[in-house]
Short mmCIF file of C-alpha atoms and ligand atoms in Angstrom, two decimals:
data_model
loop_
_atom_site.label_atom_id
_atom_site.label_comp_id
_atom_site.label_asym_id
_atom_site.label_seq_id
_atom_site.Cartn_x
_atom_site.Cartn_y
_atom_site.Cartn_z
CA MET A 25 109.72 26.40 138.18
CA LEU A 26 110.05 24.72 134.92
CA VAL A 27 113.56 22.11 135.15
CA ALA A 28 115.08 20.38 132.76
CA THR A 29 117.72 18.12 133.06
CA PHE A 30 119.54 16.04 130.44
CA PRO A 31 123.08 14.42 130.02
CA VAL A 32 125.65 16.45 127.30
CA GLY A 33 129.11 16.11 126.08
CA THR A 34 131.23 12.70 126.08
CA LEU A 35 131.47 12.50 129.52
CA GLN A 36 127.59 12.60 130.06
CA CYS A 37 127.34 15.71 132.47
CA ASN A 38 124.10 16.79 133.87
CA CYS A 39 122.98 20.01 132.36
CA SER A 40 120.10 21.40 133.77
CA ILE A 41 117.66 24.59 132.54
CA ILE A 42 116.13 26.30 135.08
CA ALA A 43 113.20 29.03 134.60
CA CYS A 44 110.46 31.56 135.76
CA PRO A 45 107.86 30.29 134.11
CA GLU A 46 105.91 33.79 134.54
CA THR A 47 109.08 36.07 133.15
CA LYS A 48 110.35 33.21 130.95
CA GLU A 49 113.88 34.38 132.45
CA ALA A 50 116.45 31.37 132.91
CA ALA A 51 119.19 30.02 133.69
CA VAL A 52 121.21 27.21 132.46
CA ILE A 53 123.45 25.42 134.51
CA ASP A 54 126.94 23.93 133.42
CA PRO A 55 126.35 23.76 129.52
CA GLY A 56 129.28 21.23 128.91
CA GLY A 57 128.36 20.09 125.28
CA ASP A 58 125.78 19.84 123.02
CA PRO A 59 125.09 23.54 122.49
CA ASP A 60 122.94 23.58 119.80
CA GLU A 61 120.76 21.02 121.69
CA ILE A 62 121.04 23.72 124.77
CA VAL A 63 119.94 26.25 123.03
CA ASN A 64 116.54 24.97 120.87
CA LEU A 65 115.19 23.64 124.00
CA CYS A 66 115.49 27.15 125.64
CA LYS A 67 114.54 28.33 122.07
CA GLU A 68 111.12 25.85 122.24
CA HIS A 69 109.90 27.01 125.42
CA GLY A 70 110.70 30.64 124.58
CA LEU A 71 113.16 31.39 127.36
CA ASN A 72 115.50 34.44 127.98
CA VAL A 73 118.97 33.18 128.89
CA LYS A 74 120.23 35.48 131.71
CA TYR A 75 123.12 33.13 133.41
CA LEU A 76 125.07 29.92 132.47
CA LEU A 77 125.88 28.98 136.11
CA HIS A 78 129.14 26.56 136.20
CA THR A 79 129.32 24.59 138.93
CA HIS A 80 133.14 24.04 138.45
CA ALA A 81 135.61 24.51 136.08
CA HIS A 82 136.13 21.36 134.29
CA PHE A 83 135.74 20.91 130.70
CA ASP A 84 133.17 18.63 130.93
CA HIS A 85 130.96 21.11 132.30
CA ILE A 86 132.22 24.45 130.64
CA LEU A 87 133.00 23.08 126.70
CA GLY A 88 129.51 24.35 125.49
CA SER A 89 129.47 27.84 127.52
CA ARG A 90 131.42 30.01 124.56
CA ALA A 91 128.96 28.70 122.10
CA VAL A 92 125.61 29.18 124.14
CA LYS A 93 126.66 32.50 124.92
CA GLU A 94 127.36 33.36 121.48
CA LYS A 95 123.79 32.06 120.73
CA THR A 96 121.76 33.89 123.72
CA GLY A 97 124.27 36.33 125.59
CA ALA A 98 123.93 35.32 128.79
CA LYS A 99 126.36 36.06 131.07
CA ILE A 100 129.04 33.35 132.30
CA CYS A 101 129.18 33.04 135.96
CA LEU A 102 131.91 31.33 137.62
CA HIS A 103 133.30 30.75 141.41
CA LYS A 104 136.88 33.04 141.16
CA GLY A 105 138.47 29.86 142.91
CA ASP A 106 138.17 27.84 139.78
CA GLN A 107 139.37 31.09 137.01
CA TRP A 108 142.51 28.92 136.77
CA LEU A 109 140.72 25.81 135.35
CA TYR A 110 138.79 28.00 133.31
CA ASP A 111 141.73 29.56 131.64
CA ASN A 112 143.10 25.60 131.07
CA LEU A 113 140.54 24.71 129.13
CA ALA A 114 142.65 23.83 126.49
CA MET A 115 145.23 21.78 128.62
CA GLN A 116 142.51 20.13 130.60
CA CYS A 117 140.78 18.88 127.11
CA GLY A 118 144.42 17.72 125.56
CA LEU A 119 145.00 15.14 128.43
CA PHE A 120 141.58 13.44 126.87
CA GLY A 121 142.78 14.15 123.30
CA MET A 122 140.20 16.65 122.99
CA LYS A 123 140.36 20.45 121.42
CA SER A 124 138.32 23.14 122.40
CA ASP A 125 137.75 26.84 121.36
CA THR A 126 139.24 29.29 123.80
CA PRO A 127 136.61 30.29 126.29
CA LEU A 128 134.88 33.49 126.33
CA PRO A 129 135.88 35.78 129.55
CA VAL A 130 134.02 35.28 133.10
CA ASP A 131 131.61 37.82 133.29
CA ASN A 132 130.18 37.75 136.82
CA TYR A 133 131.78 35.69 139.81
CA LEU A 134 129.61 33.64 141.91
CA ASN A 135 129.90 34.35 145.83
CA ASP A 136 129.22 32.12 148.59
CA GLU A 137 126.00 32.82 150.29
CA GLU A 138 124.84 35.49 147.59
CA GLU A 139 120.96 34.95 145.83
CA LEU A 140 121.00 35.19 141.78
CA GLN A 141 117.16 36.38 140.81
CA ILE A 142 116.22 34.49 137.72
CA GLY A 143 112.62 36.25 137.37
CA LYS A 144 110.84 35.31 140.28
CA LEU A 145 112.72 32.55 140.96
CA LYS A 146 116.20 32.79 143.76
CA THR A 147 118.77 30.88 143.52
CA LYS A 148 121.31 30.59 146.57
CA ILE A 149 125.07 30.15 145.69
CA LEU A 150 126.66 27.23 148.08
CA HIS A 151 130.77 27.78 147.70
CA THR A 152 131.36 23.89 148.13
CA PRO A 153 135.54 23.25 147.70
CA GLY A 154 136.75 20.18 147.38
CA HIS A 155 136.72 18.68 144.20
CA THR A 156 137.90 21.76 142.99
CA PRO A 157 138.85 25.09 144.71
CA GLY A 158 136.02 27.10 143.35
CA SER A 159 133.38 24.29 143.39
CA THR A 160 129.88 25.36 143.77
CA CYS A 161 126.10 24.37 144.40
CA PHE A 162 122.85 26.19 143.42
CA SER A 163 120.06 25.95 145.60
CA LEU A 164 116.53 26.44 144.47
CA ASN A 165 113.35 25.38 146.29
CA GLU A 166 113.38 22.02 146.89
CA HIS A 167 116.19 21.19 144.53
CA LEU A 168 120.05 21.26 144.86
CA PHE A 169 122.33 21.28 142.09
CA ALA A 170 125.31 19.68 143.43
CA GLY A 171 128.27 19.28 140.34
CA ASP A 172 130.39 16.87 141.37
CA THR A 173 130.92 17.25 144.91
CA LEU A 174 127.91 15.06 145.74
CA PHE A 175 127.06 12.30 143.86
CA LYS A 176 124.33 9.10 144.69
CA GLN A 177 126.12 7.19 147.32
CA SER A 178 129.53 8.87 146.05
CA ILE A 179 131.39 12.01 146.23
CA GLY A 180 133.25 13.82 143.63
CA ARG A 181 137.50 12.93 142.88
CA THR A 182 139.96 14.54 144.82
CA ASP A 183 142.96 13.47 142.96
CA LEU A 184 142.46 16.30 140.46
CA TRP A 185 144.14 19.74 140.05
CA GLY A 186 143.27 21.68 143.54
CA GLY A 187 141.09 18.96 144.80
CA SER A 188 140.97 18.11 148.68
CA PHE A 189 139.54 15.02 150.16
CA ASP A 190 138.77 16.89 153.94
CA GLU A 191 137.27 20.01 152.19
CA ILE A 192 135.03 17.97 150.12
CA ILE A 193 133.80 15.97 152.97
CA ALA A 194 133.76 19.25 155.52
CA SER A 195 131.73 21.22 152.31
CA ILE A 196 128.80 18.11 152.28
CA LYS A 197 128.28 17.85 156.17
CA ASN A 198 128.58 21.63 156.73
CA LYS A 199 126.79 23.04 154.08
CA LEU A 200 124.53 20.63 151.90
CA PHE A 201 123.16 18.60 155.24
CA LYS A 202 122.05 21.67 156.36
CA LEU A 203 119.79 21.67 153.63
CA ASP A 204 116.16 20.09 154.37
CA ASP A 205 116.61 16.32 154.25
CA SER A 206 113.74 16.05 151.57
CA THR A 207 115.85 18.44 149.00
CA GLU A 208 116.30 16.73 145.52
CA VAL A 209 120.12 16.58 144.44
CA ILE A 210 120.86 16.90 140.80
CA PRO A 211 124.40 15.50 140.59
CA GLY A 212 126.83 16.70 137.84
CA HIS A 213 126.31 12.77 136.50
CA GLY A 214 124.34 9.85 136.91
CA GLU A 215 120.98 9.72 138.57
CA ASN A 216 119.08 11.97 141.29
CA THR A 217 119.45 11.68 145.50
CA THR A 218 118.07 13.16 147.89
CA ILE A 219 120.03 14.69 150.86
CA TRP A 220 118.12 12.53 153.19
CA SER A 221 119.36 9.22 151.59
CA GLU A 222 122.82 10.47 151.22
CA LYS A 223 122.72 10.86 154.90
CA LYS A 224 121.73 7.36 155.65
CA LYS A 225 123.95 5.47 152.38
CA ASN A 226 126.27 7.64 151.40
CA PRO A 227 129.54 5.84 152.00
CA PHE A 228 131.78 8.88 152.67
CA VAL A 229 129.59 10.88 154.47
CA SER A 230 126.93 8.78 156.55
ZN1 ZN B 321 134.50 17.90 137.67
ZN1 ZN B 322 131.84 16.36 136.28
#
C-alpha cells in the first residue's frame, strides 16, 4: 500500500493519498487545499483517483475537493450528517475572511461500518460524531485516518456547529479504542500517534 500524508491549505490540514500498488487505484482523504500539489503527486505515481474521502465538512478539509474532482473525476464522498456544513462552505470561509467556489455535489454518502474498495485494498468507514455530526474515520489495515476526532494527546473541538463533547468521547472510546493498540493514527492536524499511546496519555479519554 502506498500512503503519503502532507499538510495542505492555510490551516495545515493533513491530506493523505492511499493507493493500491497493484491496480494503482487511489483515494485522497481530505483534499483541504493545494489541489495542484495533490493532483501532481497522483500523476507522478500514475494513480487513478477513484474517491475523495472527507472525514468531515469543515472548510479546511474540503476546500480543494472541487478542483481535484474536476481534474481526476473522482467521486466526492461524505457522511450525510455533514451535508449542511458542506452546503454552507461559503459561510464557513466567510468567518475566516476567505472566499470559496461553490462545492460540487456529493456523489456517495459514507455509511457507518461499510467498506470501500480501492483496488485490492478495503477501507472501513467508522462514523464518529462529536466534532461534527457527520465526522467519519477511515480504517485501513494498520492505519486510522482520524480527521479532527482524535489528535495526539488531544481531541477535536466540540464548540463549533453541531459539535458534542459527550458524542466525541463516546466515539473515541466505543469505536476508535476498539481498534488494535498498534494502529497508527493519522489525525486531521499535527503529528501521528497510536491507539495505545492515546489510551495511555490522552488527557480527555485516558
Ligand atoms: Zn474540523
Ligand atoms: Zn480541521
